Amino acid sequence: EFRRVLFRSTWVQGQLNSSQYDWIIVVGFHPVWSAGAWGPTWPLVERLVPMMESAGVALYISGTDHLMQHFTPVPQWQNVDYIVVGNGAYASPPGTTAAQAMPHSLDCPDGGLQFSFGETSGFAAVQITTASLKQPSELHVNFFDANQTMLYSFFKENPRTMPGHLAGDLRSPPAPGHGGGGAEIGRAHV
């Protein structure tokens, strides 16, 4: 995945910048940020993060590390939230300490890690609410354990509609099959 970003960065940048959808969500195998065993994926941090920021990407979803994490935007990167959901079928072994489960916590941005869980299997649910005249649309993410108990939740406004964002000039979405290679979910480009 990150090799493709390095070699196809012009294509990736073009896809992100040309999206006419209200929301952009990027899904990848490797995490950009992770305090877990995989750690941050530096080629993605160096090449993909600036592309996602300039395009107003709201969320990057990944797996690989066998835990769940949420990283919020930090001062140098203002838009993108990062979630790792890699413990759907496998969790940390019983008795694993936080230090053992998160050996790369010092490699991640200060203040970015908001949530981490790896004691059991789990999953995340992502929902985008519909905008109204009084309320803008919002992205909601809920993290659940294997028993469907909600462990953590967050929501965010769309960075593409924030004042001063270049991608905030949204037009109607392209016709089906002409969206640039992602899947259409409502008015989100995934």
PDB file of C-alpha atoms in Angstrom:
ATOM      1  CA  GLU A   1       0.000   0.000   0.000  1.00  0.00           C
ATOM      2  CA  PHE A   2       2.630   2.584   0.984  1.00  0.00           C
ATOM      3  CA  ARG A   3       4.791   1.513  -1.947  1.00  0.00           C
ATOM      4  CA  ARG A   4       1.881   2.367  -4.238  1.00  0.00           C
ATOM      5  CA  VAL A   5       1.544   5.758  -2.552  1.00  0.00           C
ATOM      6  CA  LEU A   6       5.203   6.464  -3.197  1.00  0.00           C
ATOM      7  CA  PHE A   7       5.032   5.439  -6.842  1.00  0.00           C
ATOM      8  CA  ARG A   8       1.521   6.657  -7.577  1.00  0.00           C
ATOM      9  CA  SER A   9       1.431   9.821  -5.492  1.00  0.00           C
ATOM     10  CA  THR A  10       0.349  11.958  -8.464  1.00  0.00           C
ATOM     11  CA  TRP A  11      -2.630   9.667  -9.044  1.00  0.00           C
ATOM     12  CA  VAL A  12      -3.556   9.594  -5.322  1.00  0.00           C
ATOM     13  CA  GLN A  13      -3.293  13.396  -5.072  1.00  0.00           C
ATOM     14  CA  GLY A  14      -5.460  13.789  -8.170  1.00  0.00           C
ATOM     15  CA  GLN A  15      -8.128  11.426  -6.815  1.00  0.00           C
ATOM     16  CA  LEU A  16      -8.267  13.199  -3.465  1.00  0.00           C
ATOM     17  CA  ASN A  17      -8.270  16.722  -4.891  1.00  0.00           C
ATOM     18  CA  SER A  18     -10.854  16.011  -7.583  1.00  0.00           C
ATOM     19  CA  SER A  19     -13.393  14.399  -5.256  1.00  0.00           C
ATOM     20  CA  GLN A  20     -16.679  16.267  -5.354  1.00  0.00           C
ATOM     21  CA  TYR A  21     -18.217  14.374  -2.459  1.00  0.00           C
ATOM     22  CA  ASP A  22     -19.154  15.985   0.824  1.00  0.00           C
ATOM     23  CA  TRP A  23     -16.925  13.656   2.846  1.00  0.00           C
ATOM     24  CA  ILE A  24     -13.684  11.839   2.013  1.00  0.00           C
ATOM     25  CA  ILE A  25     -12.724   8.746   4.004  1.00  0.00           C
ATOM     26  CA  VAL A  26      -9.515   6.879   3.130  1.00  0.00           C
ATOM     27  CA  VAL A  27      -9.171   3.185   4.002  1.00  0.00           C
ATOM     28  CA  GLY A  28      -5.790   1.473   4.039  1.00  0.00           C
ATOM     29  CA  PHE A  29      -4.250  -1.731   5.288  1.00  0.00           C
ATOM     30  CA  HIS A  30      -1.325  -0.193   7.179  1.00  0.00           C
ATOM     31  CA  PRO A  31      -1.888   2.474   9.824  1.00  0.00           C
ATOM     32  CA  VAL A  32      -0.526   5.969   9.350  1.00  0.00           C
ATOM     33  CA  TRP A  33      -0.291   6.356  13.122  1.00  0.00           C
ATOM     34  CA  SER A  34      -0.234   3.448  15.558  1.00  0.00           C
ATOM     35  CA  ALA A  35       1.232   3.017  19.004  1.00  0.00           C
ATOM     36  CA  GLY A  36       0.917  -0.767  18.604  1.00  0.00           C
ATOM     37  CA  ALA A  37       3.379  -3.351  17.373  1.00  0.00           C
ATOM     38  CA  TRP A  38       3.349  -2.067  13.763  1.00  0.00           C
ATOM     39  CA  GLY A  39       3.977   1.531  14.789  1.00  0.00           C
ATOM     40  CA  PRO A  40       3.645   4.531  12.467  1.00  0.00           C
ATOM     41  CA  THR A  41       4.130   3.875   8.754  1.00  0.00           C
ATOM     42  CA  TRP A  42       6.634   6.615   7.951  1.00  0.00           C
ATOM     43  CA  PRO A  43       6.264   6.609   4.142  1.00  0.00           C
ATOM     44  CA  LEU A  44       2.521   7.216   4.658  1.00  0.00           C
ATOM     45  CA  VAL A  45       3.205   9.946   7.234  1.00  0.00           C
ATOM     46  CA  GLU A  46       5.622  11.679   4.864  1.00  0.00           C
ATOM     47  CA  ARG A  47       3.680  11.349   1.581  1.00  0.00           C
ATOM     48  CA  LEU A  48       0.017  10.513   2.223  1.00  0.00           C
ATOM     49  CA  VAL A  49      -0.690  12.752   5.240  1.00  0.00           C
ATOM     50  CA  PRO A  50       0.027  16.038   3.389  1.00  0.00           C
ATOM     51  CA  MET A  51      -2.149  14.872   0.464  1.00  0.00           C
ATOM     52  CA  MET A  52      -5.031  13.983   2.754  1.00  0.00           C
ATOM     53  CA  GLU A  53      -4.722  17.253   4.664  1.00  0.00           C
ATOM     54  CA  SER A  54      -4.801  19.405   1.542  1.00  0.00           C
ATOM     55  CA  ALA A  55      -7.852  17.537   0.195  1.00  0.00           C
ATOM     56  CA  GLY A  56      -9.856  17.787   3.423  1.00  0.00           C
ATOM     57  CA  VAL A  57      -9.953  14.069   4.213  1.00  0.00           C
ATOM     58  CA  ALA A  58     -11.936  13.516   7.399  1.00  0.00           C
ATOM     59  CA  LEU A  59     -10.922  10.002   8.420  1.00  0.00           C
ATOM     60  CA  TYR A  60      -8.255   7.372   7.691  1.00  0.00           C
ATOM     61  CA  ILE A  61      -9.231   3.824   8.693  1.00  0.00           C
ATOM     62  CA  SER A  62      -6.681   0.997   8.917  1.00  0.00           C
ATOM     63  CA  GLY A  63      -6.028  -2.367  10.491  1.00  0.00           C
ATOM     64  CA  THR A  64      -2.759  -4.334  10.831  1.00  0.00           C
ATOM     65  CA  ASP A  65      -2.172  -3.736  14.558  1.00  0.00           C
ATOM     66  CA  HIS A  66      -4.374  -6.024  16.660  1.00  0.00           C
ATOM     67  CA  LEU A  67      -6.000  -3.312  18.724  1.00  0.00           C
ATOM     68  CA  MET A  68      -8.279  -0.287  18.331  1.00  0.00           C
ATOM     69  CA  GLN A  69      -6.953   3.282  18.468  1.00  0.00           C
ATOM     70  CA  HIS A  70      -8.101   6.811  17.732  1.00  0.00           C
ATOM     71  CA  PHE A  71      -5.705   9.650  16.940  1.00  0.00           C
ATOM     72  CA  THR A  72      -7.099  13.167  16.717  1.00  0.00           C
ATOM     73  CA  PRO A  73      -5.683  15.918  14.544  1.00  0.00           C
ATOM     74  CA  VAL A  74      -2.661  17.635  16.081  1.00  0.00           C
ATOM     75  CA  PRO A  75      -1.425  21.185  15.377  1.00  0.00           C
ATOM     76  CA  GLN A  76       0.785  20.270  12.411  1.00  0.00           C
ATOM     77  CA  TRP A  77      -2.077  18.249  10.838  1.00  0.00           C
ATOM     78  CA  GLN A  78      -5.466  19.851  11.271  1.00  0.00           C
ATOM     79  CA  ASN A  79      -8.061  17.740   9.447  1.00  0.00           C
ATOM     80  CA  VAL A  80      -7.678  13.980   9.550  1.00  0.00           C
ATOM     81  CA  ASP A  81      -8.659  11.650  12.391  1.00  0.00           C
ATOM     82  CA  TYR A  82      -6.952   8.244  12.266  1.00  0.00           C
ATOM     83  CA  ILE A  83      -8.483   5.028  13.549  1.00  0.00           C
ATOM     84  CA  VAL A  84      -6.928   1.593  13.762  1.00  0.00           C
ATOM     85  CA  VAL A  85      -9.375  -1.305  13.974  1.00  0.00           C
ATOM     86  CA  GLY A  86      -7.256  -4.425  13.749  1.00  0.00           C
ATOM     87  CA  ASN A  87      -8.611  -6.610  16.527  1.00  0.00           C
ATOM     88  CA  GLY A  88     -11.694  -8.030  14.807  1.00  0.00           C
ATOM     89  CA  ALA A  89     -10.492 -11.616  15.030  1.00  0.00           C
ATOM     90  CA  TYR A  90      -7.443 -11.348  17.265  1.00  0.00           C
ATOM     91  CA  ALA A  91      -6.619  -9.327  20.365  1.00  0.00           C
ATOM     92  CA  SER A  92      -3.563  -8.950  22.568  1.00  0.00           C
ATOM     93  CA  PRO A  93      -2.815 -12.085  24.616  1.00  0.00           C
ATOM     94  CA  PRO A  94      -4.257 -12.081  28.167  1.00  0.00           C
ATOM     95  CA  GLY A  95      -1.998 -10.324  30.640  1.00  0.00           C
ATOM     96  CA  THR A  96      -0.446  -8.015  28.031  1.00  0.00           C
ATOM     97  CA  THR A  97       0.494  -4.707  29.655  1.00  0.00           C
ATOM     98  CA  ALA A  98      -0.176  -1.335  28.015  1.00  0.00           C
ATOM     99  CA  ALA A  99       3.572  -0.895  27.472  1.00  0.00           C
ATOM    100  CA  GLN A 100       3.750  -4.268  25.697  1.00  0.00           C
ATOM    101  CA  ALA A 101       0.637  -3.561  23.591  1.00  0.00           C
ATOM    102  CA  MET A 102       1.806  -0.064  22.609  1.00  0.00           C
ATOM    103  CA  PRO A 103       5.600  -0.135  22.130  1.00  0.00           C
ATOM    104  CA  HIS A 104       5.460   2.770  19.634  1.00  0.00           C
ATOM    105  CA  SER A 105       3.502   5.257  21.745  1.00  0.00           C
ATOM    106  CA  LEU A 106       6.473   7.644  21.827  1.00  0.00           C
ATOM    107  CA  ASP A 107       6.686   7.578  18.005  1.00  0.00           C
ATOM    108  CA  CYS A 108       3.218   9.109  17.644  1.00  0.00           C
ATOM    109  CA  PRO A 109       2.292  12.812  17.832  1.00  0.00           C
ATOM    110  CA  ASP A 110       2.062  14.229  21.355  1.00  0.00           C
ATOM    111  CA  GLY A 111      -1.563  14.525  22.421  1.00  0.00           C
ATOM    112  CA  GLY A 112      -2.849  12.641  19.384  1.00  0.00           C
ATOM    113  CA  LEU A 113      -3.736   9.261  20.901  1.00  0.00           C
ATOM    114  CA  GLN A 114      -7.190   9.556  22.462  1.00  0.00           C
ATOM    115  CA  PHE A 115      -8.218   5.921  22.804  1.00  0.00           C
ATOM    116  CA  SER A 116      -6.585   2.499  22.700  1.00  0.00           C
ATOM    117  CA  PHE A 117      -8.080  -0.910  23.409  1.00  0.00           C
ATOM    118  CA  GLY A 118      -6.764  -4.381  22.693  1.00  0.00           C
ATOM    119  CA  GLU A 119      -7.899  -6.634  25.532  1.00  0.00           C
ATOM    120  CA  THR A 120     -10.546  -8.446  23.438  1.00  0.00           C
ATOM    121  CA  SER A 121     -11.779  -8.476  19.882  1.00  0.00           C
ATOM    122  CA  GLY A 122     -13.747  -5.449  18.760  1.00  0.00           C
ATOM    123  CA  PHE A 123     -15.033  -3.371  15.891  1.00  0.00           C
ATOM    124  CA  ALA A 124     -15.903   0.200  14.960  1.00  0.00           C
ATOM    125  CA  ALA A 125     -19.024   1.633  13.354  1.00  0.00           C
ATOM    126  CA  VAL A 126     -18.850   4.799  11.238  1.00  0.00           C
ATOM    127  CA  GLN A 127     -21.957   6.867  10.557  1.00  0.00           C
ATOM    128  CA  ILE A 128     -22.419  10.159   8.739  1.00  0.00           C
ATOM    129  CA  THR A 129     -25.463  12.169   9.757  1.00  0.00           C
ATOM    130  CA  THR A 130     -27.469  14.108   7.220  1.00  0.00           C
ATOM    131  CA  ALA A 131     -27.105  17.873   7.157  1.00  0.00           C
ATOM    132  CA  SER A 132     -30.089  20.121   7.763  1.00  0.00           C
ATOM    133  CA  LEU A 133     -30.541  23.863   7.612  1.00  0.00           C
ATOM    134  CA  LYS A 134     -29.782  24.117  11.329  1.00  0.00           C
ATOM    135  CA  GLN A 135     -27.187  21.357  11.711  1.00  0.00           C
ATOM    136  CA  PRO A 136     -24.222  20.442   9.473  1.00  0.00           C
ATOM    137  CA  SER A 137     -23.567  16.784   8.796  1.00  0.00           C
ATOM    138  CA  GLU A 138     -21.256  15.025  11.228  1.00  0.00           C
ATOM    139  CA  LEU A 139     -19.173  11.884  11.206  1.00  0.00           C
ATOM    140  CA  HIS A 140     -19.705   9.613  14.223  1.00  0.00           C
ATOM    141  CA  VAL A 141     -17.372   6.733  15.130  1.00  0.00           C
ATOM    142  CA  ASN A 142     -18.225   4.232  17.860  1.00  0.00           C
ATOM    143  CA  PHE A 143     -15.846   1.527  19.097  1.00  0.00           C
ATOM    144  CA  PHE A 144     -17.306  -1.693  20.507  1.00  0.00           C
ATOM    145  CA  ASP A 145     -15.859  -4.771  22.195  1.00  0.00           C
ATOM    146  CA  ALA A 146     -16.768  -8.338  21.198  1.00  0.00           C
ATOM    147  CA  ASN A 147     -19.880  -8.188  23.406  1.00  0.00           C
ATOM    148  CA  GLN A 148     -21.126  -5.094  21.518  1.00  0.00           C
ATOM    149  CA  THR A 149     -20.483  -2.853  24.516  1.00  0.00           C
ATOM    150  CA  MET A 150     -19.608   0.647  23.357  1.00  0.00           C
ATOM    151  CA  LEU A 151     -16.155   1.547  24.684  1.00  0.00           C
ATOM    152  CA  TYR A 152     -15.486   4.914  23.094  1.00  0.00           C
ATOM    153  CA  SER A 153     -17.132   7.348  20.729  1.00  0.00           C
ATOM    154  CA  PHE A 154     -16.246  10.543  18.907  1.00  0.00           C
ATOM    155  CA  PHE A 155     -17.723  12.809  16.284  1.00  0.00           C
ATOM    156  CA  LYS A 156     -16.334  15.462  14.011  1.00  0.00           C
ATOM    157  CA  GLU A 157     -17.464  18.077  11.576  1.00  0.00           C
ATOM    158  CA  ASN A 158     -16.472  17.856   7.955  1.00  0.00           C
ATOM    159  CA  PRO A 159     -13.096  19.535   7.314  1.00  0.00           C
ATOM    160  CA  ARG A 160     -14.152  20.169   3.687  1.00  0.00           C
ATOM    161  CA  THR A 161     -16.876  22.542   4.862  1.00  0.00           C
ATOM    162  CA  MET A 162     -14.740  24.475   7.327  1.00  0.00           C
ATOM    163  CA  PRO A 163     -14.151  28.141   6.455  1.00  0.00           C
ATOM    164  CA  GLY A 164     -11.030  28.701   4.392  1.00  0.00           C
ATOM    165  CA  HIS A 165     -10.698  25.136   3.146  1.00  0.00           C
ATOM    166  CA  LEU A 166     -10.060  25.059  -0.595  1.00  0.00           C
ATOM    167  CA  ALA A 167     -12.074  21.873  -1.079  1.00  0.00           C
ATOM    168  CA  GLY A 168     -15.107  23.438   0.588  1.00  0.00           C
ATOM    169  CA  ASP A 169     -16.550  24.402  -2.814  1.00  0.00           C
ATOM    170  CA  LEU A 170     -18.564  21.234  -3.232  1.00  0.00           C
ATOM    171  CA  ARG A 171     -20.445  20.435  -6.379  1.00  0.00           C
ATOM    172  CA  SER A 172     -22.867  17.599  -7.041  1.00  0.00           C
ATOM    173  CA  PRO A 173     -21.253  14.133  -7.080  1.00  0.00           C
ATOM    174  CA  PRO A 174     -20.218  12.579 -10.366  1.00  0.00           C
ATOM    175  CA  ALA A 175     -22.508  10.069 -12.015  1.00  0.00           C
ATOM    176  CA  PRO A 176     -22.238   6.462 -10.756  1.00  0.00           C
ATOM    177  CA  GLY A 177     -19.184   4.784 -12.198  1.00  0.00           C
ATOM    178  CA  HIS A 178     -17.389   8.117 -12.686  1.00  0.00           C
ATOM    179  CA  GLY A 179     -16.385   8.802  -9.081  1.00  0.00           C
ATOM    180  CA  GLY A 180     -12.686   8.186  -9.431  1.00  0.00           C
ATOM    181  CA  GLY A 181     -12.247   4.672  -8.121  1.00  0.00           C
ATOM    182  CA  GLY A 182     -13.827   4.626  -4.677  1.00  0.00           C
ATOM    183  CA  ALA A 183     -17.115   3.360  -3.365  1.00  0.00           C
ATOM    184  CA  GLU A 184     -19.999   5.761  -2.909  1.00  0.00           C
ATOM    185  CA  ILE A 185     -21.767   5.657   0.445  1.00  0.00           C
ATOM    186  CA  GLY A 186     -24.360   8.396   0.574  1.00  0.00           C
ATOM    187  CA  ARG A 187     -22.316  11.457  -0.353  1.00  0.00           C
ATOM    188  CA  ALA A 188     -19.031  10.120   1.040  1.00  0.00           C
ATOM    189  CA  HIS A 189     -16.163   8.936  -1.147  1.00  0.00           C
ATOM    190  CA  VAL A 190     -14.480   5.961   0.474  1.00  0.00           C
TER     191      VAL A 190
END
